[in-house]
Coordinates of C-alpha atoms in Angstrom, one line a residue:
M1 CA 0.0 0.0 0.0
A2 CA 1.4 3.4 -0.8
W3 CA 2.2 5.8 2.0
N4 CA -0.4 8.4 0.8
E5 CA -3.3 6.0 0.6
P6 CA -6.0 5.7 3.2
G7 CA -5.3 3.4 6.2
N8 CA -1.6 4.3 6.3
G9 CA -1.9 5.8 9.7
D10 CA -0.9 9.4 8.6
K11 CA 2.6 8.3 8.2
D12 CA 5.0 10.0 5.8
P13 CA 7.5 8.1 3.7
W14 CA 10.1 8.3 6.5
G15 CA 7.9 6.6 9.0
K16 CA 7.0 9.7 11.0
R17 CA 3.5 10.5 12.1
G18 CA 2.2 13.9 11.1
G19 CA 0.3 15.6 13.9
N20 CA -1.0 18.5 11.8
N21 CA -1.9 18.1 8.1
E22 CA -3.3 21.6 7.7
G23 CA -0.1 23.3 6.5
P24 CA 3.3 24.8 7.6
P25 CA 3.8 25.8 11.3
D26 CA 2.6 29.2 12.5
L27 CA 5.2 32.1 12.4
D28 CA 4.2 33.3 15.9
E29 CA 4.7 29.9 17.3
V30 CA 8.2 29.8 15.8
I31 CA 9.1 33.1 17.4
R32 CA 7.8 32.0 20.8
N33 CA 9.8 28.9 20.6
F34 CA 12.9 30.8 19.8
Q35 CA 12.3 33.2 22.7
Q36 CA 11.8 30.3 25.0
K37 CA 15.1 28.8 24.0
L38 CA 16.9 32.2 24.5
G39 CA 15.2 32.5 27.9
G40 CA 16.5 29.1 28.9
V41 CA 20.0 30.1 27.8
F42 CA 20.1 33.4 29.7
G43 CA 18.4 32.3 32.9
G44 CA 14.7 31.7 32.0
K45 CA 12.8 29.1 34.1
R46 CA 10.4 26.4 33.1
N47 CA 7.7 24.5 35.0
G48 CA 7.4 21.2 33.2
N49 CA 6.5 21.8 29.7
A50 CA 4.6 25.1 30.2
P51 CA 6.9 28.1 30.4
N52 CA 6.1 31.1 32.6
P53 CA 5.3 34.1 30.4
A54 CA 6.8 36.6 32.9
D55 CA 10.1 34.7 33.2
S56 CA 10.3 34.2 29.5
N57 CA 9.9 37.9 28.7
G58 CA 12.4 39.0 31.3
G59 CA 15.1 36.5 30.2
G60 CA 14.6 37.4 26.6
S61 CA 15.0 41.2 27.3
L62 CA 18.2 40.5 29.3
G63 CA 19.7 38.4 26.5
V64 CA 18.8 41.0 23.8
G65 CA 20.4 43.7 25.9
L66 CA 23.5 41.7 26.4
I67 CA 23.8 41.0 22.6
V68 CA 23.2 44.7 21.9
A69 CA 25.9 45.6 24.4
I70 CA 28.4 43.2 22.8
L71 CA 27.6 44.5 19.4
F72 CA 28.1 48.1 20.6
V73 CA 31.5 47.2 22.1
V74 CA 32.5 45.5 18.9
W75 CA 31.3 48.6 16.9
L76 CA 33.4 50.9 19.1
L77 CA 36.5 48.6 18.8
S78 CA 36.2 48.7 15.0
G79 CA 37.2 52.4 15.2
I80 CA 40.8 51.5 16.2
Y81 CA 43.3 51.9 13.3
I82 CA 47.0 52.2 12.9
V83 CA 48.8 54.7 10.6
E84 CA 52.2 53.5 9.3
P85 CA 55.3 55.8 9.5
A86 CA 55.1 56.6 5.7
E87 CA 51.4 57.2 5.8
R88 CA 48.9 59.9 6.9
G89 CA 45.3 59.2 7.9
V90 CA 42.6 61.7 6.8
V91 CA 39.6 61.4 9.1
L92 CA 36.2 62.2 7.5
R93 CA 33.2 62.9 9.7
F94 CA 29.9 62.4 7.9
G95 CA 31.9 62.9 4.6
Q96 CA 33.6 66.2 5.7
Y97 CA 37.3 66.6 6.5
H98 CA 37.8 66.5 10.3
T99 CA 41.5 65.9 11.0
T100 CA 44.8 64.3 9.8
A101 CA 46.2 61.5 11.8
M102 CA 49.9 61.1 12.2
P103 CA 51.8 57.7 12.3
G104 CA 50.8 55.6 15.3
P105 CA 47.6 54.0 16.8
H106 CA 44.4 56.0 16.7
W107 CA 40.7 55.7 17.2
H108 CA 37.7 57.3 15.4
F109 CA 34.0 56.9 15.6
P110 CA 33.2 53.9 13.5
Y111 CA 31.1 53.8 10.4
P112 CA 28.9 55.6 9.4
I113 CA 30.1 58.5 11.6
D114 CA 33.8 58.6 10.7
H115 CA 35.8 57.3 7.8
V116 CA 39.6 57.2 7.4
E117 CA 41.5 57.6 4.1
V118 CA 45.1 56.4 4.4
I119 CA 47.5 58.2 2.0
N120 CA 51.2 57.2 1.5
V121 CA 53.1 60.5 1.6
E122 CA 56.6 58.9 1.2
N123 CA 56.0 57.1 -2.0
I124 CA 57.9 58.7 -4.9
R125 CA 55.8 58.9 -8.0
T126 CA 57.0 59.6 -11.6
V127 CA 55.5 61.7 -14.4
E128 CA 56.9 61.6 -18.0
I129 CA 56.5 64.2 -20.7
G130 CA 57.2 63.3 -24.3
Y131 CA 57.5 59.6 -23.8
R132 CA 56.3 56.6 -21.8
S133 CA 58.7 54.1 -20.3
S134 CA 58.3 50.4 -19.8
G135 CA 60.4 49.5 -16.8
A136 CA 63.7 51.3 -17.0
R137 CA 63.8 52.0 -20.8
P138 CA 61.6 54.5 -22.8
E139 CA 59.3 52.9 -25.2
G140 CA 59.0 55.7 -27.7
S141 CA 58.3 59.4 -28.3
I142 CA 54.8 60.9 -28.0
L143 CA 55.1 63.7 -30.6
S144 CA 52.0 65.6 -29.3
E145 CA 53.9 66.1 -26.0
A146 CA 57.6 66.1 -27.2
L147 CA 57.5 68.7 -30.0
M148 CA 58.0 72.2 -28.5
L149 CA 58.5 75.6 -30.1
T150 CA 61.5 77.7 -29.0
N151 CA 62.0 81.4 -28.8
D152 CA 63.7 81.6 -32.2
E153 CA 60.8 79.8 -33.9
N154 CA 62.5 76.4 -34.1
I155 CA 61.1 73.1 -33.0
V156 CA 62.8 70.6 -30.6
D157 CA 61.9 67.1 -29.6
L158 CA 62.2 67.1 -25.8
K159 CA 61.7 64.3 -23.3
I160 CA 61.6 65.2 -19.6
A161 CA 60.7 63.3 -16.4
G162 CA 59.7 64.5 -12.9
Q163 CA 59.4 62.8 -9.5
Y164 CA 56.9 64.0 -6.9
R165 CA 55.2 62.9 -3.7
V166 CA 52.3 63.9 -1.5
K167 CA 53.0 66.8 0.7
D168 CA 49.5 67.4 2.3
A169 CA 47.2 64.4 2.3
A170 CA 44.0 66.6 3.0
Q171 CA 44.7 68.9 0.0
Y172 CA 45.6 65.9 -2.2
L173 CA 42.2 64.3 -1.4
F174 CA 39.8 67.3 -1.5
N175 CA 41.2 70.3 -3.4
V176 CA 41.7 68.7 -6.8
R177 CA 39.7 65.9 -8.3
T178 CA 42.5 64.2 -10.1
P179 CA 45.8 65.7 -8.8
D180 CA 48.1 63.2 -10.7
S181 CA 46.7 64.1 -14.1
I182 CA 46.6 67.8 -13.2
L183 CA 50.3 67.6 -12.3
R184 CA 51.1 66.1 -15.7
Q185 CA 49.3 69.0 -17.5
M186 CA 51.0 71.5 -15.3
M187 CA 54.4 70.1 -15.9
E188 CA 53.9 70.1 -19.7
S189 CA 52.8 73.7 -19.5
A190 CA 55.8 74.6 -17.4
V191 CA 58.4 73.0 -19.7
R192 CA 56.7 74.6 -22.7
E193 CA 57.0 78.0 -21.1
V194 CA 60.7 77.5 -20.3
V195 CA 61.5 76.2 -23.8
G196 CA 59.4 79.0 -25.4
Q197 CA 61.6 81.6 -23.6
S198 CA 64.9 80.0 -24.8
N199 CA 66.7 79.7 -28.1
M200 CA 67.2 76.3 -29.8
D201 CA 71.0 76.3 -29.4
F202 CA 70.7 77.0 -25.7
V203 CA 68.2 74.1 -25.2
L204 CA 70.3 71.7 -27.2
T205 CA 73.7 72.4 -25.7
E206 CA 74.5 74.0 -22.3
G207 CA 70.9 74.9 -21.2
R208 CA 69.7 71.4 -20.4
S209 CA 70.2 71.6 -16.7
E210 CA 68.9 75.1 -16.5
V211 CA 65.7 74.1 -18.4
A212 CA 65.1 71.3 -15.9
T213 CA 65.7 73.6 -12.9
R214 CA 63.4 76.4 -14.1
T215 CA 60.7 73.8 -15.0
E216 CA 60.8 72.4 -11.4
Q217 CA 60.5 75.9 -9.9
I218 CA 57.6 76.9 -12.1
L219 CA 55.8 73.6 -11.6
Q220 CA 56.1 73.8 -7.8
E221 CA 54.7 77.3 -7.8
M222 CA 51.7 76.2 -9.9
L223 CA 51.0 73.2 -7.6
D224 CA 51.1 75.4 -4.5
D225 CA 48.8 78.0 -6.1
H226 CA 46.2 75.3 -6.9
G227 CA 46.6 73.6 -3.5
T228 CA 47.2 70.2 -4.9
G229 CA 49.1 69.0 -1.9
L230 CA 52.0 67.7 -4.1
S231 CA 55.7 68.4 -3.8
V232 CA 58.2 68.0 -6.7
T233 CA 61.4 66.3 -5.7
S234 CA 63.3 66.4 -8.9
V235 CA 63.0 67.1 -12.7
S236 CA 65.5 65.7 -15.1
M237 CA 66.0 66.1 -18.8
Q238 CA 66.0 62.7 -20.5
D239 CA 66.7 63.7 -24.1
V240 CA 66.5 66.7 -26.4
Q241 CA 67.2 66.8 -30.1
P242 CA 66.0 68.5 -33.3
P243 CA 63.1 66.9 -35.2
E244 CA 63.9 63.8 -37.1
Q245 CA 63.6 65.6 -40.5
V246 CA 66.6 67.9 -39.8
Q247 CA 68.7 65.7 -37.5
A248 CA 71.4 65.2 -40.2
A249 CA 71.9 68.9 -40.7
F250 CA 72.1 69.5 -37.0
A251 CA 74.6 66.6 -36.6
D252 CA 76.9 68.4 -39.0
V253 CA 76.4 71.7 -37.1
V254 CA 77.3 69.9 -33.8
K255 CA 80.3 68.3 -35.4
A256 CA 81.5 71.7 -36.6
R257 CA 81.1 73.2 -33.2
E258 CA 83.0 70.3 -31.6
D259 CA 85.8 70.9 -34.1
E260 CA 85.8 74.6 -33.2
V261 CA 86.0 73.8 -29.5
R262 CA 88.8 71.3 -30.2
Q263 CA 90.9 73.8 -32.2
K264 CA 90.4 76.5 -29.6
N265 CA 91.6 74.1 -27.0
E266 CA 94.6 73.3 -29.1
A267 CA 95.4 77.0 -29.7
E268 CA 95.1 77.7 -26.0
A269 CA 97.4 74.8 -25.2
Y270 CA 99.9 76.1 -27.7
A271 CA 99.7 79.6 -26.2
N272 CA 100.1 78.2 -22.7
D273 CA 103.2 76.5 -23.9
I274 CA 104.9 79.2 -26.0
I275 CA 104.1 82.2 -23.9
P276 CA 105.9 81.0 -20.7
R277 CA 108.9 80.0 -22.9
A278 CA 109.0 83.5 -24.5
R279 CA 108.7 85.1 -21.1
G280 CA 111.5 82.9 -19.8
Q281 CA 113.8 83.8 -22.7
A282 CA 113.0 87.5 -22.3
F283 CA 113.8 87.2 -18.6
R284 CA 117.1 85.4 -19.4
I285 CA 118.1 88.0 -22.0
I286 CA 117.3 90.8 -19.5
Q287 CA 119.4 89.1 -16.9
E288 CA 122.3 88.5 -19.3
A289 CA 122.1 92.2 -20.3
E290 CA 122.1 93.3 -16.7
A291 CA 125.1 91.0 -16.1
Y292 CA 126.9 92.4 -19.1
K293 CA 126.2 95.9 -18.0
S294 CA 127.5 95.2 -14.6
Q295 CA 130.6 93.6 -16.1
V296 CA 131.3 96.5 -18.5
V297 CA 130.8 99.1 -15.7
A298 CA 133.0 97.2 -13.3
K299 CA 135.7 96.8 -16.0
A300 CA 135.5 100.5 -16.9
N301 CA 135.8 101.4 -13.2
G302 CA 138.8 99.1 -12.9
D303 CA 140.5 100.5 -16.0
T304 CA 139.8 104.0 -14.7
S305 CA 141.2 103.2 -11.3
R306 CA 144.3 101.6 -12.8
F307 CA 144.9 104.5 -15.2
L308 CA 144.7 106.9 -12.3
Q309 CA 147.2 104.9 -10.4
V310 CA 149.6 104.7 -13.4
M311 CA 149.2 108.4 -13.9
T312 CA 150.2 109.0 -10.3
E313 CA 153.3 106.8 -10.7
Y314 CA 154.1 108.5 -14.0
D315 CA 154.1 111.9 -12.3
K316 CA 156.6 110.5 -9.8
A317 CA 158.9 108.7 -12.3
P318 CA 158.1 109.3 -16.0
L319 CA 161.1 107.4 -17.6
I320 CA 160.6 104.2 -15.5
T321 CA 156.9 104.3 -16.1
E322 CA 157.3 104.7 -19.9
E323 CA 159.7 101.8 -20.0
R324 CA 157.3 99.7 -17.9
L325 CA 154.4 100.5 -20.2
Y326 CA 156.4 99.7 -23.3
L327 CA 157.4 96.3 -22.0
D328 CA 153.9 95.5 -20.9
A329 CA 152.6 96.4 -24.3
M330 CA 155.2 94.4 -26.2
E331 CA 154.6 91.4 -23.9
S332 CA 150.9 91.6 -24.7
V333 CA 151.5 91.9 -28.4
Y334 CA 154.0 89.0 -28.6
S335 CA 151.9 86.7 -26.4
R336 CA 149.2 86.7 -29.1
T337 CA 151.4 86.1 -32.2
N338 CA 152.9 82.9 -33.7
K339 CA 155.4 84.5 -36.2
V340 CA 159.1 83.8 -36.0
M341 CA 161.3 86.8 -36.8
V342 CA 165.1 86.5 -37.6
D343 CA 167.2 89.6 -37.7
V344 CA 170.9 90.1 -38.7
D345 CA 173.1 92.3 -36.6
S346 CA 175.8 94.7 -38.0
N347 CA 178.6 92.1 -37.3
G348 CA 176.9 89.5 -39.5
N349 CA 176.0 87.2 -36.6
N350 CA 172.6 85.6 -36.8
V351 CA 170.1 86.4 -34.1
L352 CA 167.9 83.4 -33.7
Y353 CA 164.4 83.5 -32.2
L354 CA 163.3 80.2 -30.9
P355 CA 159.5 79.5 -31.1
L356 CA 159.1 78.5 -27.5
D357 CA 155.3 78.5 -27.8
R358 CA 155.6 75.6 -30.3
M359 CA 158.0 73.6 -28.2
G360 CA 155.3 73.2 -25.6
K361 CA 152.8 71.6 -28.0
R362 CA 152.4 67.9 -28.4
S363 CA 153.9 66.1 -31.3
P364 CA 151.5 64.6 -33.8
N365 CA 153.5 61.4 -33.8
P366 CA 151.4 58.7 -32.2
L367 CA 154.5 56.9 -31.0
Q368 CA 155.4 59.9 -28.8
T369 CA 154.1 59.7 -25.3
N370 CA 152.2 62.5 -23.6
N371 CA 155.0 63.1 -21.1
S372 CA 157.8 63.2 -23.6
P373 CA 159.1 66.8 -24.4
A374 CA 158.6 68.2 -27.9
R375 CA 161.6 68.4 -30.1
I376 CA 162.3 70.9 -32.8
D377 CA 164.6 70.2 -35.8
L378 CA 166.8 73.2 -36.0
D379 CA 168.0 72.2 -39.4
S380 CA 164.4 72.5 -40.8
I381 CA 164.2 76.2 -40.1
N382 CA 164.5 78.3 -43.2
Y383 CA 167.1 81.0 -43.1
P384 CA 167.8 83.8 -45.5
S385 CA 170.1 83.0 -48.4
G386 CA 173.8 83.2 -47.7
Q387 CA 173.5 82.4 -44.0
T388 CA 174.5 79.1 -42.4
N389 CA 172.8 77.2 -39.6
N390 CA 175.4 78.3 -37.0
A391 CA 172.7 78.5 -34.4
S392 CA 171.9 74.8 -34.8
T393 CA 175.6 74.0 -34.5
D394 CA 176.0 76.2 -31.5
A395 CA 172.9 74.5 -30.0
R396 CA 174.3 71.1 -30.6
S397 CA 177.6 72.1 -29.2
R398 CA 176.0 73.5 -26.1
G399 CA 173.9 70.4 -25.8
G400 CA 177.0 68.3 -26.0
R401 CA 178.7 70.2 -23.3

């Protein structure tokens, strides 16, 4: 027999007897049963199977109050938060700025009264103008940002990057809707202003660092005026060059300038080498002239003094002084001559002048030692015709004696 057929004893398929076949249980009865169970848990009393209504209501109120108290404590504890050293906590009360929490543990009224926005103020962020980088290398140029007009109506392709951080967390959150994108626009405006006030040659050569410095100053002033709460830490020029269409011509110009600088350096090096030499030679010539001057003056003074002394002696003994001057003059003359003079006296005797200066010279004979005295062959001396070599004979005879 099937379970739902008559005579089954009101049993369901699981063997249980149904006490009420009218429908689902009443909702009020379910709530009362739940309250009774809570009352039993929190101190409610029972008399058999019939609960006391007064005890049941009192226990239920106590349990609900305890639950509410626990939930309130948990709600209060949920307002505890900790701000890290590199962060700032901006507390909003009913959506309006209330205060800024510094690093450390803090408490605020939990939601929905207060809400805390934590901002990292030490994180260094980067903005790029004229290019976008993937990792550490730039991907490519963005011409709409990179091409800029200079003061002399030329165009340069410029890439620049800046780094910034949050200076004021409250201003960063509330004063500007999108401060990061606003900073990019301000930086592009600042660098275009600086490039527009400079010539192309200045931007391409020695003005790179100055362009970056002036851009950083102008950008920081603009950020402060708008209250963005951002601080620029550095701005660096990545690359600047003429447009691609004229790069070859500018490369030639740059090469010519490098040659000019190189030749100037070489000329300065040559000048630095030759000028000290010329100054040294001039100083040496001046010193030699001074020395010669001192020598001539000293010699003249000496000659004057000697002449005055000789004149004094001449006044005392004229004949002796004349003889002495004559002998000194002849000695000076003969000491500088190599001639041999032979004279014949009135008696016909030969007067022989021996070349004593030649006798002291070394003989060209390699067999003759350095210490051996020089020898003169008297027979080799040429005499006037009709005269004999009596002097050599006399010399030999004297040598024999």
